[in-house]
Short mmCIF file of C-alpha atoms in Angstrom, two decimals:
data_model
loop_
_atom_site.label_atom_id
_atom_site.label_comp_id
_atom_site.label_asym_id
_atom_site.label_seq_id
_atom_site.Cartn_x
_atom_site.Cartn_y
_atom_site.Cartn_z
CA UNK Y 1011 -126.69 -32.19 122.12
CA UNK Y 1012 -128.89 -32.20 119.26
CA UNK Y 1013 -132.31 -32.10 120.06
CA UNK Y 1014 -134.22 -34.46 118.13
CA UNK Y 1015 -136.69 -34.28 115.81
CA UNK Y 1016 -140.01 -36.67 116.30
CA UNK Y 1017 -138.61 -39.95 114.62
CA UNK Y 1018 -141.96 -41.14 113.26
CA UNK Y 1019 -143.16 -37.59 112.24
CA UNK Y 1020 -140.31 -37.98 109.76
CA UNK Y 1021 -140.59 -41.33 107.93
CA UNK Y 1022 -143.99 -41.18 108.11
CA UNK Y 1023 -143.00 -37.23 106.13
CA UNK Y 1024 -141.18 -39.34 103.95
CA UNK Y 1025 -143.49 -41.81 103.18
CA UNK Y 1026 -146.07 -39.29 101.73
CA UNK Y 1027 -143.59 -37.51 99.57
CA UNK Y 1028 -142.92 -41.29 97.78
CA UNK Y 1029 -146.40 -41.08 97.01
CA UNK Y 1030 -146.40 -38.00 95.62
CA UNK Y 1031 -143.48 -38.58 92.89
CA UNK Y 1032 -144.60 -41.73 92.00
CA UNK Y 1033 -148.32 -40.42 91.11
CA UNK Y 1034 -146.07 -37.97 89.42
CA UNK Y 1035 -143.86 -40.43 87.53
CA UNK Y 1036 -146.72 -42.11 86.43
CA UNK Y 1037 -148.94 -39.60 85.32
CA UNK Y 1038 -146.07 -38.41 83.07
CA UNK Y 1039 -145.12 -42.00 82.07
CA UNK Y 1040 -148.96 -42.54 81.54
CA UNK Y 1041 -148.78 -46.17 81.33
CA UNK Y 1042 -146.15 -48.02 83.57
CA UNK Y 1043 -147.14 -48.41 86.99
CA UNK Y 1044 -144.99 -48.20 90.42
CA UNK Y 1045 -144.75 -52.51 91.84
CA UNK Y 1046 -143.98 -52.04 96.00
CA UNK Y 1047 -141.98 -54.77 97.57
CA UNK Y 1048 -142.06 -53.91 101.65
CA UNK Y 1049 -138.61 -55.65 103.21
CA UNK Y 1050 -137.62 -55.61 106.75
CA UNK Y 1051 -134.22 -55.48 108.27
CA UNK Y 1052 -132.28 -57.71 110.87
CA UNK Y 1053 -131.06 -56.11 113.08
CA UNK Y 1054 -134.05 -53.41 113.54
CA UNK Y 1055 -136.45 -51.71 110.56
CA UNK Y 1056 -137.34 -52.00 107.38
CA UNK Y 1057 -138.43 -50.11 104.01
CA UNK Y 1058 -140.67 -50.00 100.79
CA UNK Y 1059 -139.35 -50.24 97.64
CA UNK Y 1060 -140.97 -48.76 94.90
CA UNK Y 1061 -140.04 -49.46 91.14
CA UNK Y 1062 -141.38 -48.45 87.67
CA UNK Y 1063 -139.63 -50.02 84.44
CA UNK Y 1064 -141.33 -50.11 81.08
CA UNK Y 1065 -141.25 -48.88 77.07
CA UNK Y 1066 -142.99 -45.21 77.97
CA UNK Y 1067 -141.13 -42.18 78.15
CA UNK Y 1068 -139.12 -43.72 82.33
CA UNK Y 1069 -137.36 -46.50 80.87
CA UNK Y 1070 -136.81 -46.61 84.79
CA UNK Y 1071 -137.40 -45.43 88.60
CA UNK Y 1072 -137.02 -45.96 91.94
CA UNK Y 1073 -138.94 -44.56 94.88
CA UNK Y 1074 -137.35 -46.09 98.17
CA UNK Y 1075 -138.49 -44.78 101.95
CA UNK Y 1076 -136.24 -46.66 104.72
CA UNK Y 1077 -136.22 -46.25 108.76
CA UNK Y 1078 -133.74 -48.28 110.64
CA UNK Y 1079 -131.95 -48.68 114.06
CA UNK Y 1080 -130.32 -51.13 116.67
CA UNK Y 1081 -126.86 -51.17 116.95
CA UNK Y 1082 -124.46 -48.55 115.17
CA UNK Y 1083 -122.68 -50.59 112.05
CA UNK Y 1084 -119.27 -49.98 112.56
CA UNK Y 1085 -119.13 -47.93 109.80
CA UNK Y 1086 -121.25 -45.47 111.05
CA UNK Y 1087 -119.55 -45.65 114.92
CA UNK Y 1088 -116.19 -44.60 113.33
CA UNK Y 1089 -118.27 -40.90 112.35
CA UNK Y 1090 -120.26 -38.67 113.87
CA UNK Y 1091 -122.14 -41.48 115.73
CA UNK Y 1092 -118.63 -42.80 117.50
CA UNK Y 1093 -118.99 -44.23 120.85
CA UNK Y 1094 -122.90 -44.46 120.50
CA UNK Y 1095 -124.91 -47.67 121.49
CA UNK Y 1096 -128.17 -46.96 119.20
CA UNK Y 1097 -129.02 -45.23 116.35
CA UNK Y 1098 -131.96 -44.38 113.95
CA UNK Y 1099 -131.85 -43.56 110.28
CA UNK Y 1100 -134.79 -42.99 107.71
CA UNK Y 1101 -134.32 -41.82 104.11
CA UNK Y 1102 -136.08 -40.89 101.30
CA UNK Y 1103 -133.94 -41.54 97.93
CA UNK Y 1104 -135.80 -41.00 94.53
CA UNK Y 1105 -133.89 -41.60 90.99
CA UNK Y 1106 -135.26 -41.69 87.28
CA UNK Y 1107 -133.45 -43.20 84.19
CA UNK Y 1108 -135.63 -41.65 81.03
CA UNK Y 1109 -135.56 -43.55 78.09
CA UNK Y 1110 -134.82 -40.65 75.27
CA UNK Y 1111 -131.30 -40.07 75.67
CA UNK Y 1112 -132.38 -36.02 75.40
CA UNK Y 1113 -134.22 -36.18 78.87
CA UNK Y 1114 -131.86 -36.37 81.78
CA UNK Y 1115 -131.46 -38.48 84.35
CA UNK Y 1116 -132.95 -37.40 88.34
CA UNK Y 1117 -131.46 -38.32 91.61
CA UNK Y 1118 -132.30 -36.95 94.97
CA UNK Y 1119 -132.19 -38.21 98.79
CA UNK Y 1120 -133.31 -36.83 102.02
CA UNK Y 1121 -132.40 -38.39 105.18
CA UNK Y 1122 -132.44 -38.29 108.86
CA UNK Y 1123 -129.89 -40.01 111.79
CA UNK Y 1124 -130.08 -39.98 115.48
CA UNK Y 1125 -127.89 -41.26 118.42
CA UNK Y 1126 -127.72 -41.53 121.63
CA UNK Y 1127 -126.29 -37.79 121.67
CA UNK Y 1128 -126.27 -36.49 118.31
CA UNK Y 1129 -129.31 -35.89 115.21
CA UNK Y 1130 -128.33 -34.41 112.44
CA UNK Y 1131 -130.05 -34.37 108.55
CA UNK Y 1132 -128.42 -34.17 105.25
CA UNK Y 1133 -129.38 -34.85 101.38
CA UNK Y 1134 -129.24 -33.11 98.34
CA UNK Y 1135 -130.29 -33.33 94.54
CA UNK Y 1136 -128.46 -33.24 90.94
CA UNK Y 1137 -129.11 -33.93 87.75
CA UNK Y 1138 -127.44 -36.01 84.81
CA UNK Y 1139 -127.50 -35.16 81.34
CA UNK Y 1140 -126.41 -36.66 78.37
CA UNK Y 1141 -126.82 -34.27 75.77
CA UNK Y 1142 -126.49 -30.11 76.87
CA UNK Y 1143 -129.52 -28.23 77.52
CA UNK Y 1144 -128.47 -25.21 79.04
CA UNK Y 1145 -132.31 -23.83 80.17
CA UNK Y 1146 -132.88 -27.47 81.77
CA UNK Y 1147 -129.79 -26.36 84.20
CA UNK Y 1148 -130.44 -23.07 84.52
CA UNK Y 1149 -134.50 -24.72 85.57
CA UNK Y 1150 -133.37 -26.80 87.89
CA UNK Y 1151 -130.84 -24.88 89.69
CA UNK Y 1152 -133.12 -21.97 89.60
CA UNK Y 1153 -135.22 -24.35 91.87
CA UNK Y 1154 -133.01 -25.22 93.99
CA UNK Y 1155 -132.04 -21.53 94.44
CA UNK Y 1156 -134.75 -20.30 95.31
CA UNK Y 1157 -135.76 -23.26 97.93
CA UNK Y 1158 -132.63 -22.79 99.65
CA UNK Y 1159 -133.22 -19.09 99.62
CA UNK Y 1160 -137.21 -19.27 101.94
CA UNK Y 1161 -134.50 -20.86 104.68
CA UNK Y 1162 -131.43 -18.92 106.46
CA UNK Y 1163 -130.33 -22.57 107.54
CA UNK Y 1164 -129.87 -23.30 103.84
CA UNK Y 1165 -126.72 -22.50 101.98
CA UNK Y 1166 -126.86 -23.27 98.22
CA UNK Y 1167 -123.53 -21.76 97.10
CA UNK Y 1168 -121.91 -23.87 99.60
CA UNK Y 1169 -123.89 -26.94 98.72
CA UNK Y 1170 -123.53 -26.15 95.00
CA UNK Y 1171 -119.69 -26.39 95.64
CA UNK Y 1172 -119.70 -29.42 97.75
CA UNK Y 1173 -122.40 -31.15 95.40
CA UNK Y 1174 -119.72 -30.41 92.05
CA UNK Y 1175 -117.35 -31.99 94.30
CA UNK Y 1176 -118.88 -34.65 95.47
CA UNK Y 1177 -120.51 -36.17 91.98
CA UNK Y 1178 -117.14 -36.33 90.82
CA UNK Y 1179 -115.47 -39.54 88.79
CA UNK Y 1180 -111.86 -39.03 89.80
CA UNK Y 1181 -110.75 -41.54 87.97
CA UNK Y 1182 -112.17 -40.37 84.53
CA UNK Y 1183 -111.72 -36.45 85.37
CA UNK Y 1184 -115.04 -35.92 84.54
CA UNK Y 1185 -118.53 -34.40 86.78
CA UNK Y 1186 -121.57 -36.28 86.65
CA UNK Y 1187 -123.63 -34.04 85.32
CA UNK Y 1188 -124.24 -30.17 86.14
CA UNK Y 1189 -124.48 -31.08 89.68
CA UNK Y 1190 -127.08 -29.50 92.20
CA UNK Y 1191 -126.54 -29.61 96.09
CA UNK Y 1192 -125.28 -31.63 98.80
CA UNK Y 1193 -125.52 -31.41 102.56
CA UNK Y 1194 -124.53 -33.32 105.04
CA UNK Y 1195 -124.41 -33.77 109.11
CA UNK Y 1196 -126.88 -30.58 109.50
CA UNK Y 1197 -127.10 -30.55 113.45
CA UNK Y 1198 -127.97 -27.01 114.18
CA UNK Y 1199 -131.26 -25.91 114.92
CA UNK Y 1200 -132.60 -28.74 113.70
CA UNK Y 1201 -136.36 -27.75 113.45
CA UNK Y 1202 -135.56 -25.18 110.78
CA UNK Y 1203 -133.61 -27.96 108.69
CA UNK Y 1204 -136.24 -30.06 108.65
CA UNK Y 1205 -138.69 -27.61 107.54
CA UNK Y 1206 -136.09 -26.40 104.96
CA UNK Y 1207 -136.15 -30.82 104.04
CA UNK Y 1208 -139.55 -31.05 103.86
CA UNK Y 1209 -140.19 -27.91 101.28
CA UNK Y 1210 -137.07 -29.39 99.35
CA UNK Y 1211 -139.02 -32.62 99.06
CA UNK Y 1212 -142.36 -30.62 98.11
CA UNK Y 1213 -140.62 -29.63 94.52
CA UNK Y 1214 -138.18 -32.11 94.06
CA UNK Y 1215 -140.52 -32.73 91.63
CA UNK Y 1216 -140.98 -29.08 90.57
CA UNK Y 1217 -137.40 -29.23 89.58
CA UNK Y 1218 -137.45 -32.72 87.11
CA UNK Y 1219 -140.92 -32.93 86.07
CA UNK Y 1220 -141.22 -29.59 83.16
CA UNK Y 1221 -137.62 -30.47 82.07
CA UNK Y 1222 -138.52 -34.00 81.61
CA UNK Y 1223 -142.04 -32.56 80.09
CA UNK Y 1224 -139.85 -30.91 77.42
CA UNK Y 1225 -137.96 -33.74 76.46
CA UNK Y 1226 -139.41 -37.38 76.37
CA UNK Y 1227 -140.69 -36.96 72.54
CA UNK Y 1228 -137.19 -35.27 71.30
CA UNK Y 1229 -136.37 -37.51 67.99
CA UNK Y 1230 -133.33 -39.80 68.61
CA UNK Y 1231 -131.46 -42.55 66.79
CA UNK Y 1232 -129.18 -45.02 67.20
CA UNK Y 1233 -125.91 -43.30 67.67
CA UNK Y 1234 -127.68 -40.76 69.83
CA UNK Y 1235 -128.79 -44.66 72.06
CA UNK Y 1236 -125.28 -45.65 71.67
CA UNK Y 1237 -123.98 -42.26 73.27
CA UNK Y 1238 -126.76 -43.23 76.48
CA UNK Y 1239 -125.94 -46.34 77.02
CA UNK Y 1240 -122.12 -45.13 77.47
CA UNK Y 1241 -122.94 -42.16 79.47
CA UNK Y 1242 -124.25 -44.53 81.69
CA UNK Y 1243 -122.03 -46.05 82.19
CA UNK Y 1244 -120.08 -43.40 83.80
CA UNK Y 1245 -123.24 -43.33 86.44
CA UNK Y 1246 -122.43 -46.36 87.13
CA UNK Y 1247 -118.71 -46.22 87.59
CA UNK Y 1248 -119.71 -43.12 89.87
CA UNK Y 1249 -122.58 -45.43 91.89
CA UNK Y 1250 -119.77 -48.39 92.16
CA UNK Y 1251 -116.89 -46.43 92.45
CA UNK Y 1252 -117.16 -43.52 94.66
CA UNK Y 1253 -120.67 -43.41 96.24
CA UNK Y 1254 -120.60 -43.36 100.51
CA UNK Y 1255 -123.98 -44.71 100.29
CA UNK Y 1256 -123.80 -47.51 98.15
CA UNK Y 1257 -120.58 -48.46 99.92
CA UNK Y 1258 -122.06 -47.42 102.90
CA UNK Y 1259 -124.78 -50.21 102.41
CA UNK Y 1260 -123.23 -52.75 101.31
CA UNK Y 1261 -120.53 -52.30 103.95
CA UNK Y 1262 -123.25 -52.84 106.35
CA UNK Y 1263 -125.41 -55.71 104.97
CA UNK Y 1264 -127.53 -53.46 103.87
CA UNK Y 1265 -130.71 -54.87 100.98
CA UNK Y 1266 -128.98 -55.29 98.16
CA UNK Y 1267 -131.80 -55.35 95.60
CA UNK Y 1268 -132.52 -51.57 97.12
CA UNK Y 1269 -129.20 -50.19 97.50
CA UNK Y 1270 -128.65 -51.02 93.57
CA UNK Y 1271 -131.83 -49.78 92.01
CA UNK Y 1272 -130.16 -46.62 91.44
CA UNK Y 1273 -128.36 -48.23 88.27
CA UNK Y 1274 -129.90 -47.92 85.20
CA UNK Y 1275 -130.98 -50.94 83.63
CA UNK Y 1276 -128.73 -50.27 80.18
CA UNK Y 1277 -125.40 -49.30 79.93
CA UNK Y 1278 -122.34 -49.83 77.65
CA UNK Y 1279 -118.42 -49.60 78.12
CA UNK Y 1280 -116.73 -48.51 74.90
CA UNK Y 1281 -113.19 -48.90 74.61
CA UNK Y 1282 -111.37 -45.51 74.55
CA UNK Y 1283 -114.61 -43.65 73.18
CA UNK Y 1284 -114.53 -40.58 71.61
CA UNK Y 1285 -117.19 -38.72 70.65
CA UNK Y 1286 -116.75 -36.63 67.18
CA UNK Y 1287 -115.03 -33.21 67.45
CA UNK Y 1288 -118.00 -30.28 67.49
CA UNK Y 1289 -120.41 -32.30 68.60
CA UNK Y 1290 -123.33 -31.89 70.59
CA UNK Y 1291 -122.02 -35.25 72.62
CA UNK Y 1292 -118.35 -33.59 72.78
CA UNK Y 1293 -119.74 -30.45 74.06
CA UNK Y 1294 -121.25 -31.93 77.10
CA UNK Y 1295 -117.62 -34.17 77.66
CA UNK Y 1296 -116.13 -30.45 77.43
CA UNK Y 1297 -118.74 -29.30 80.14
CA UNK Y 1298 -118.28 -32.39 82.45
CA UNK Y 1299 -114.61 -32.06 82.13
CA UNK Y 1300 -114.61 -28.78 82.18
CA UNK Y 1301 -114.90 -26.55 85.80
CA UNK Y 1302 -118.13 -25.85 87.11
CA UNK Y 1303 -120.73 -23.70 86.14
CA UNK Y 1304 -122.84 -21.42 87.69
CA UNK Y 1305 -126.45 -22.25 86.04
#
């Protein structure tokens, strides 16, 4: 049996990270502020959904924390919680959709599960650019790699491979973006994993904010807006078709507004859209349709 981590401390730490991320995003946006929506779950627990929308550099951001408990839903009982009578789950999720097509979308989540006789951590972070800037991908992966390198329980190469495999639109034959890390069901040495997860949470802003600062003032026009919205459509497709977290939340009667807070405010679907050969748009498409790269 995995020795559980104090669940109150986990939830409190996630809420502290929520505050830090919201302040960082408000500062770079410079105008809009997060609204707060506190909700309760029938059966036990609830969460706090914080949403920023506006006309500034950040078109939409969501930083959400939840802590729920009770009788395990059937979907959870079919996995590592098989046979459990009670469960507890807490997590922090972050999604940022900038206005500028040259600024990438950012996603991250960290989570903790506990049942009668098991406890484990999961999480990850990935970056979805619409125009490919190698220096942005290298910076993002560099911060993740350095963070993993400080903790023997972390495995950046394996988790990068897992991320590339997970964030893949099989029906399109495309990666969602430049990847990141993805880990789940970490049950051994939970105190060490918890230390790593907190370190990762503390460096989420450092992995993304410098990229956002570099790109938010890049000039763009109507053609770039159209491409941005077409590629955002791919983001929507992944979240609604393949993402296990979205599917789990909906199938277990989670709060729909919070589950779908990750979706962008604007997207479009253009039939058989093909970028001009040799264009920056075609370069992005070549990357997401090729073999995963080592950044």
